[in-house]
mmCIF file with all atom_site columns, C-alpha atoms in Angstrom:
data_model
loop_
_atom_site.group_PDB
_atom_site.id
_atom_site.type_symbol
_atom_site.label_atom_id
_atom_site.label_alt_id
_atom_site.label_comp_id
_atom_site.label_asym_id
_atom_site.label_entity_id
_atom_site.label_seq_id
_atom_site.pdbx_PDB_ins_code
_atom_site.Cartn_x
_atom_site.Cartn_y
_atom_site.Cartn_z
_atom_site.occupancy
_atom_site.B_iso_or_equiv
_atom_site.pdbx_formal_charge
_atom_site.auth_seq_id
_atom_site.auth_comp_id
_atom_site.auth_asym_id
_atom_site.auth_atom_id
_atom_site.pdbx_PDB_model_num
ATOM 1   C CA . UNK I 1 1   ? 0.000  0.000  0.000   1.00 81.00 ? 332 UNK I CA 1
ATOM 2   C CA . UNK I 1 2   ? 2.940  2.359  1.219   1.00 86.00 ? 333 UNK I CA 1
ATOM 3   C CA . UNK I 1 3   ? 4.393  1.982  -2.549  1.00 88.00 ? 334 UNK I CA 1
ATOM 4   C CA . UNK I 1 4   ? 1.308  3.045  -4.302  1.00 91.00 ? 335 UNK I CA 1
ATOM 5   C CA . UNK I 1 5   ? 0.949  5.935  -2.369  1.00 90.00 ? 336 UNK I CA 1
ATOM 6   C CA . UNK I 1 6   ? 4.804  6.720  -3.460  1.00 90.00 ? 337 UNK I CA 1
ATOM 7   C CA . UNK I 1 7   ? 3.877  6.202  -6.520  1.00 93.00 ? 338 UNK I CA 1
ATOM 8   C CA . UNK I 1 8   ? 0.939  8.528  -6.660  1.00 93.00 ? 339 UNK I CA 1
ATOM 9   C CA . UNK I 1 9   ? 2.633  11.111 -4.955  1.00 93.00 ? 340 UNK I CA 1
ATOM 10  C CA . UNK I 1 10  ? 5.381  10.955 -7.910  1.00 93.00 ? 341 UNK I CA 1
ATOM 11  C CA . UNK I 1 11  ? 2.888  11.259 -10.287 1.00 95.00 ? 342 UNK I CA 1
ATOM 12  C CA . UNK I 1 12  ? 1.547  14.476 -8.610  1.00 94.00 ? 343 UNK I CA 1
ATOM 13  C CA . UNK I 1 13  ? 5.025  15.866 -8.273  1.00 94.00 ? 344 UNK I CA 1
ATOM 14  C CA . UNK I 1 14  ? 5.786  14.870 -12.312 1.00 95.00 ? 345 UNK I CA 1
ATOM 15  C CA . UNK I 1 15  ? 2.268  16.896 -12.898 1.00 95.00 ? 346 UNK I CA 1
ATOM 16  C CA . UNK I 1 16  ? 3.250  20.028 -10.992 1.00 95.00 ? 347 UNK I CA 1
ATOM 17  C CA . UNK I 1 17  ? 6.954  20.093 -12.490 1.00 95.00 ? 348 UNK I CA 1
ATOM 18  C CA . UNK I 1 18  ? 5.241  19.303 -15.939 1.00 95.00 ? 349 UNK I CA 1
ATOM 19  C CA . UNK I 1 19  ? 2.885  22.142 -15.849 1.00 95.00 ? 350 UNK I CA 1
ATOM 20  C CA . UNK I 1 20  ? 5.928  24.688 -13.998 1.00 95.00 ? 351 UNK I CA 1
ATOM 21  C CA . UNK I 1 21  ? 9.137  24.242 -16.361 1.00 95.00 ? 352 UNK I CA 1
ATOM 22  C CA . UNK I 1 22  ? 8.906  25.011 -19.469 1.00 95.00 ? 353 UNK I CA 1
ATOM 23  C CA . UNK I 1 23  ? 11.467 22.345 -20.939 1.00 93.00 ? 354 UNK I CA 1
ATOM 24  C CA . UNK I 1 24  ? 9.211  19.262 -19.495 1.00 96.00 ? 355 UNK I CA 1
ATOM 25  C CA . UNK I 1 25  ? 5.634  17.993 -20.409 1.00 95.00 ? 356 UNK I CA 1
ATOM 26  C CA . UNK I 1 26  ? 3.408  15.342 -19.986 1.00 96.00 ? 357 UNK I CA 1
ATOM 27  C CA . UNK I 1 27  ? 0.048  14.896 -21.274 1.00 95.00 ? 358 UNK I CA 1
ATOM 28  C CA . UNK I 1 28  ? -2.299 13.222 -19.339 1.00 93.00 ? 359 UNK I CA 1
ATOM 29  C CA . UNK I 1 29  ? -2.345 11.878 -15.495 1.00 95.00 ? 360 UNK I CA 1
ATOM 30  C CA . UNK I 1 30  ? -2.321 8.499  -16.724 1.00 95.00 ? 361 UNK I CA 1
ATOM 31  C CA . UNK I 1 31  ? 0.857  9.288  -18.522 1.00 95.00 ? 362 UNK I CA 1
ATOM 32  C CA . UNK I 1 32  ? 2.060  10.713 -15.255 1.00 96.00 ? 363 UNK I CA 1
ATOM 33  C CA . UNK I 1 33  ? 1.546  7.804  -13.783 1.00 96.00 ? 364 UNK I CA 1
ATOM 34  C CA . UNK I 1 34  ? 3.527  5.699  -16.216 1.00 96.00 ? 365 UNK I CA 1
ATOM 35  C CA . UNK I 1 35  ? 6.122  8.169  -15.798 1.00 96.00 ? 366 UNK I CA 1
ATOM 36  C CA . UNK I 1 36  ? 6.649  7.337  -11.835 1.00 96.00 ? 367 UNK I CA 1
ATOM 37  C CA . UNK I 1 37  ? 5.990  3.279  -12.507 1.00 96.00 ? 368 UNK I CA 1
ATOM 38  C CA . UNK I 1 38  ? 8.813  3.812  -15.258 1.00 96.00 ? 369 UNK I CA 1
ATOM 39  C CA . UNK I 1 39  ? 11.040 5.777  -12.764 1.00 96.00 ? 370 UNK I CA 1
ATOM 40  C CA . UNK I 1 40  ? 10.558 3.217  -9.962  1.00 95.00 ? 371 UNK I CA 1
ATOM 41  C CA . UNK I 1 41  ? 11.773 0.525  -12.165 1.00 96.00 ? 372 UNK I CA 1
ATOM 42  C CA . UNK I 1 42  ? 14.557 2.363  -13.853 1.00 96.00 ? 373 UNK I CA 1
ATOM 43  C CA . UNK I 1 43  ? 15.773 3.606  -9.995  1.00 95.00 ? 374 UNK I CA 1
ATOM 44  C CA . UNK I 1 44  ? 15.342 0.055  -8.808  1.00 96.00 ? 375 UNK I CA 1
ATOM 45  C CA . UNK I 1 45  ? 17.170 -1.740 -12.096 1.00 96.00 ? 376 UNK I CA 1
ATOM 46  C CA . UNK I 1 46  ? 19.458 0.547  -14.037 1.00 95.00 ? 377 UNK I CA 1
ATOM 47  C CA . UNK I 1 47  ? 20.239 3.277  -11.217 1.00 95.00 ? 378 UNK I CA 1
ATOM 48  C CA . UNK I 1 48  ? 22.687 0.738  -9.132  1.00 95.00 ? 379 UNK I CA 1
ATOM 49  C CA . UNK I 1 49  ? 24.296 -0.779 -12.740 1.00 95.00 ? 380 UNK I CA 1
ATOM 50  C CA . UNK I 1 50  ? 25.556 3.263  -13.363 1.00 94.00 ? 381 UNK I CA 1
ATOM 51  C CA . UNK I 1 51  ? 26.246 3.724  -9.800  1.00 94.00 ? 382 UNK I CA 1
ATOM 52  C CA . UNK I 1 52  ? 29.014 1.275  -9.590  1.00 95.00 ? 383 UNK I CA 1
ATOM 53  C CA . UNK I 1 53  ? 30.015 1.393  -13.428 1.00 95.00 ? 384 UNK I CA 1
ATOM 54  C CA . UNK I 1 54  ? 30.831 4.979  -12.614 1.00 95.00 ? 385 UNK I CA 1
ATOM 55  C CA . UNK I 1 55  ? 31.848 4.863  -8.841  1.00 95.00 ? 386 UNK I CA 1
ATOM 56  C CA . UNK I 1 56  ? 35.767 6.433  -9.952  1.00 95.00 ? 387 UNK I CA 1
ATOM 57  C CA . UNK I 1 57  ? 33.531 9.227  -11.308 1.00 94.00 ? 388 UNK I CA 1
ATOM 58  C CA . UNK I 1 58  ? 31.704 9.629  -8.593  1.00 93.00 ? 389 UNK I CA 1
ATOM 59  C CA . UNK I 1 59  ? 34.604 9.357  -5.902  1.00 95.00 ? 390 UNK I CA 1
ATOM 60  C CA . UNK I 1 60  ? 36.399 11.749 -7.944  1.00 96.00 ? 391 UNK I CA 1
ATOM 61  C CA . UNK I 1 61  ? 33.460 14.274 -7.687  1.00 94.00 ? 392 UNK I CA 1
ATOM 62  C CA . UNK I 1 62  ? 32.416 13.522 -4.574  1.00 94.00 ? 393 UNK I CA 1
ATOM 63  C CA . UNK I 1 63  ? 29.029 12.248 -5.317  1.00 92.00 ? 394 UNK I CA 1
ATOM 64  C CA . UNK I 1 64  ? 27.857 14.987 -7.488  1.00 93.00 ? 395 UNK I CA 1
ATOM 65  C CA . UNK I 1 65  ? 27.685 12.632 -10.430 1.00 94.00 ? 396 UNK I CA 1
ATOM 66  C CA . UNK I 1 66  ? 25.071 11.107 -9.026  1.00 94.00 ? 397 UNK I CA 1
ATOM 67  C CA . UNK I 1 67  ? 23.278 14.199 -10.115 1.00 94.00 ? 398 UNK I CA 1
ATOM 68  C CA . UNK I 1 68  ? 24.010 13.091 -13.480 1.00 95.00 ? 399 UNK I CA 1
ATOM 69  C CA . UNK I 1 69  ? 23.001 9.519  -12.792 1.00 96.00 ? 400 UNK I CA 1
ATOM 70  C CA . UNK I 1 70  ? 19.456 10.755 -12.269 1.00 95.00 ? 401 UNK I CA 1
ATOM 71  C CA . UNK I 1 71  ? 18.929 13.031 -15.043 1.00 96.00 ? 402 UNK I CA 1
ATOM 72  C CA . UNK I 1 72  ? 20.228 9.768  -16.810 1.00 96.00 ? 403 UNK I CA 1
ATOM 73  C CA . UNK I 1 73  ? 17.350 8.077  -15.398 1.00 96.00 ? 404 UNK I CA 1
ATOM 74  C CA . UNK I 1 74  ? 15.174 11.135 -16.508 1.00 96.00 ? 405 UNK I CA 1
ATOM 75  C CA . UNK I 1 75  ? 16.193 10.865 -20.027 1.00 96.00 ? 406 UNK I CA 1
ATOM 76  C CA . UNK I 1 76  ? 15.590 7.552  -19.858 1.00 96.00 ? 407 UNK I CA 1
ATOM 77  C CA . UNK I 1 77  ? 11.983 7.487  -18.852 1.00 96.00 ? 408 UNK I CA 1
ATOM 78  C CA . UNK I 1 78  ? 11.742 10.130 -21.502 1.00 96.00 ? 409 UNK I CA 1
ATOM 79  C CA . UNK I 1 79  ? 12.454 7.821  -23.913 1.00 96.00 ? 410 UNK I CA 1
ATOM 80  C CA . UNK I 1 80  ? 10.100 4.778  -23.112 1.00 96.00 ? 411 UNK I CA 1
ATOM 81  C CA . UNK I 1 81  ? 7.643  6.822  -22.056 1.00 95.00 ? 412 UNK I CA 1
ATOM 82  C CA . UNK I 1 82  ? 4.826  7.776  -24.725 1.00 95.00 ? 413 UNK I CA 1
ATOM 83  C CA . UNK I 1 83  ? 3.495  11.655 -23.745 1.00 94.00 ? 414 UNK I CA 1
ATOM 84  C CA . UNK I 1 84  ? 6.239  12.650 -21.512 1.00 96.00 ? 415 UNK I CA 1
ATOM 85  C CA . UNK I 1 85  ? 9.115  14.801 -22.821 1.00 96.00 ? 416 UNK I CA 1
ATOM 86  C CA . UNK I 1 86  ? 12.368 16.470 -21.383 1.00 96.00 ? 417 UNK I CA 1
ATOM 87  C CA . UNK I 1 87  ? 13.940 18.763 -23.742 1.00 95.00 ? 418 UNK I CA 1
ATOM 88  C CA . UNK I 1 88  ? 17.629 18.025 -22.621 1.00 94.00 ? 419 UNK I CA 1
ATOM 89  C CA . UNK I 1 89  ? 19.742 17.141 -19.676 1.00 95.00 ? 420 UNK I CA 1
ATOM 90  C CA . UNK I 1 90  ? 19.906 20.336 -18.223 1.00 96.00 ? 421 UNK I CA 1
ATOM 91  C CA . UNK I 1 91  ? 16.480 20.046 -18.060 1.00 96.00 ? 422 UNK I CA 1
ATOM 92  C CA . UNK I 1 92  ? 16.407 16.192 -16.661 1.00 96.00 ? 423 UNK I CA 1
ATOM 93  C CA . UNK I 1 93  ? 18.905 17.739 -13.918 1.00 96.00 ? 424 UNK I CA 1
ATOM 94  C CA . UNK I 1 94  ? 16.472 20.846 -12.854 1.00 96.00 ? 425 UNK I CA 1
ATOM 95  C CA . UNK I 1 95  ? 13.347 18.187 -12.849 1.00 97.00 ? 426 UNK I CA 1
ATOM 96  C CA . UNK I 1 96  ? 15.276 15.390 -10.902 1.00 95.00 ? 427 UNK I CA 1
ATOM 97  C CA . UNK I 1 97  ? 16.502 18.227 -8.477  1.00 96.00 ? 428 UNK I CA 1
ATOM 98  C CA . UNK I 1 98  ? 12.627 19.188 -7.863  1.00 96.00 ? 429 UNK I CA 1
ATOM 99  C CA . UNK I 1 99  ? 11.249 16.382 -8.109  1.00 95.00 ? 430 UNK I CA 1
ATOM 100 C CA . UNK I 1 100 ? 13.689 14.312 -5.057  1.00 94.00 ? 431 UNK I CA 1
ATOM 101 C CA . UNK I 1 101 ? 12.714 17.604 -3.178  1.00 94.00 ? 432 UNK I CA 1
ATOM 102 C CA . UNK I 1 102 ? 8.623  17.419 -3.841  1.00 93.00 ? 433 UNK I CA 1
ATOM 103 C CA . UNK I 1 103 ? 8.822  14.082 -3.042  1.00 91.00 ? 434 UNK I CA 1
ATOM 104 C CA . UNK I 1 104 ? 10.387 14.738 0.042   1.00 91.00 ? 435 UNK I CA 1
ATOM 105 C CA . UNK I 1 105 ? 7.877  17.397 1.071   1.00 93.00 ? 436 UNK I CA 1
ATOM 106 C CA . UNK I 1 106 ? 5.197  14.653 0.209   1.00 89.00 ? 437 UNK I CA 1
ATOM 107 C CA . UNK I 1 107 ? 6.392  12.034 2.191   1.00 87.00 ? 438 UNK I CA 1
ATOM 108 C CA . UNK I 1 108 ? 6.835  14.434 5.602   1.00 89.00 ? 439 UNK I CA 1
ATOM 109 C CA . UNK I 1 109 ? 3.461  15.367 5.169   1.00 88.00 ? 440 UNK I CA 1
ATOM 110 C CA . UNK I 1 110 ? 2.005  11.447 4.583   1.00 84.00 ? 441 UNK I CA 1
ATOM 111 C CA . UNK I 1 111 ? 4.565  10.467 6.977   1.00 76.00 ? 442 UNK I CA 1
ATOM 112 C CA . UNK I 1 112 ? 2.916  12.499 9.788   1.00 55.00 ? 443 UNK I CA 1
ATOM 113 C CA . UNK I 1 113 ? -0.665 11.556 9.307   1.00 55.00 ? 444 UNK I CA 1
ATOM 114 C CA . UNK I 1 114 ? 0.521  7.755  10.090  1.00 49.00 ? 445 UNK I CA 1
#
């Protein structure tokens, strides 16, 4: 149940960021919703392959290339995802910025009504 709600509350937050940055769109709450199923997976399959394929990188930076990582991840829902488009990394960076920090907001607020 706890994952559902995560992944409604994504789907909010990829609605809001959609409809307040100009250089991301998606057209339909149903599409929004594919967008945080396709995120979940991508974050729980390809996210840890790229962490430790680029862990010198990383190191090296300390840990701001995970940054990268996630517009990565961005990009990639991007692409399988019908109706929701990113413009260019830059973009993917600013919306997986705002959308780790929505979703963090979110989860205070359902985390104090349990």
């Amino acid at each position: 149940m706890k994952f559902i709600i995560r992944l409604l509350l994504t789907a909010v937050s990829v609605v809001i960021l959609a409809k307040l940055l100009p250089g991301v769109g998606v057209e339909s709450y149903g599409t929004a919703i594919m967008v945080a199923i396709a995120l979940a997976l991508l974050n729980f399959i390809v996210k840890p392959i790229l962490v430790v394929l680029t862990l010198p990188a990383t190191i090296i930076t300390l840990g701001l290339f995970l940054l990268i990582i996630n517009a990565c991840i961005i990009l990639l829902a991007d692409y399988f995802v019908d109706g929701f488009s990113v413009v260019n990394i830059w973009w993917a960076l600013l919306f997986s910025l705002l959308l780790s920090i929505l979703q963090s907001i979110f989860e205070t607020l359902v985390g104090a009504e349990d």
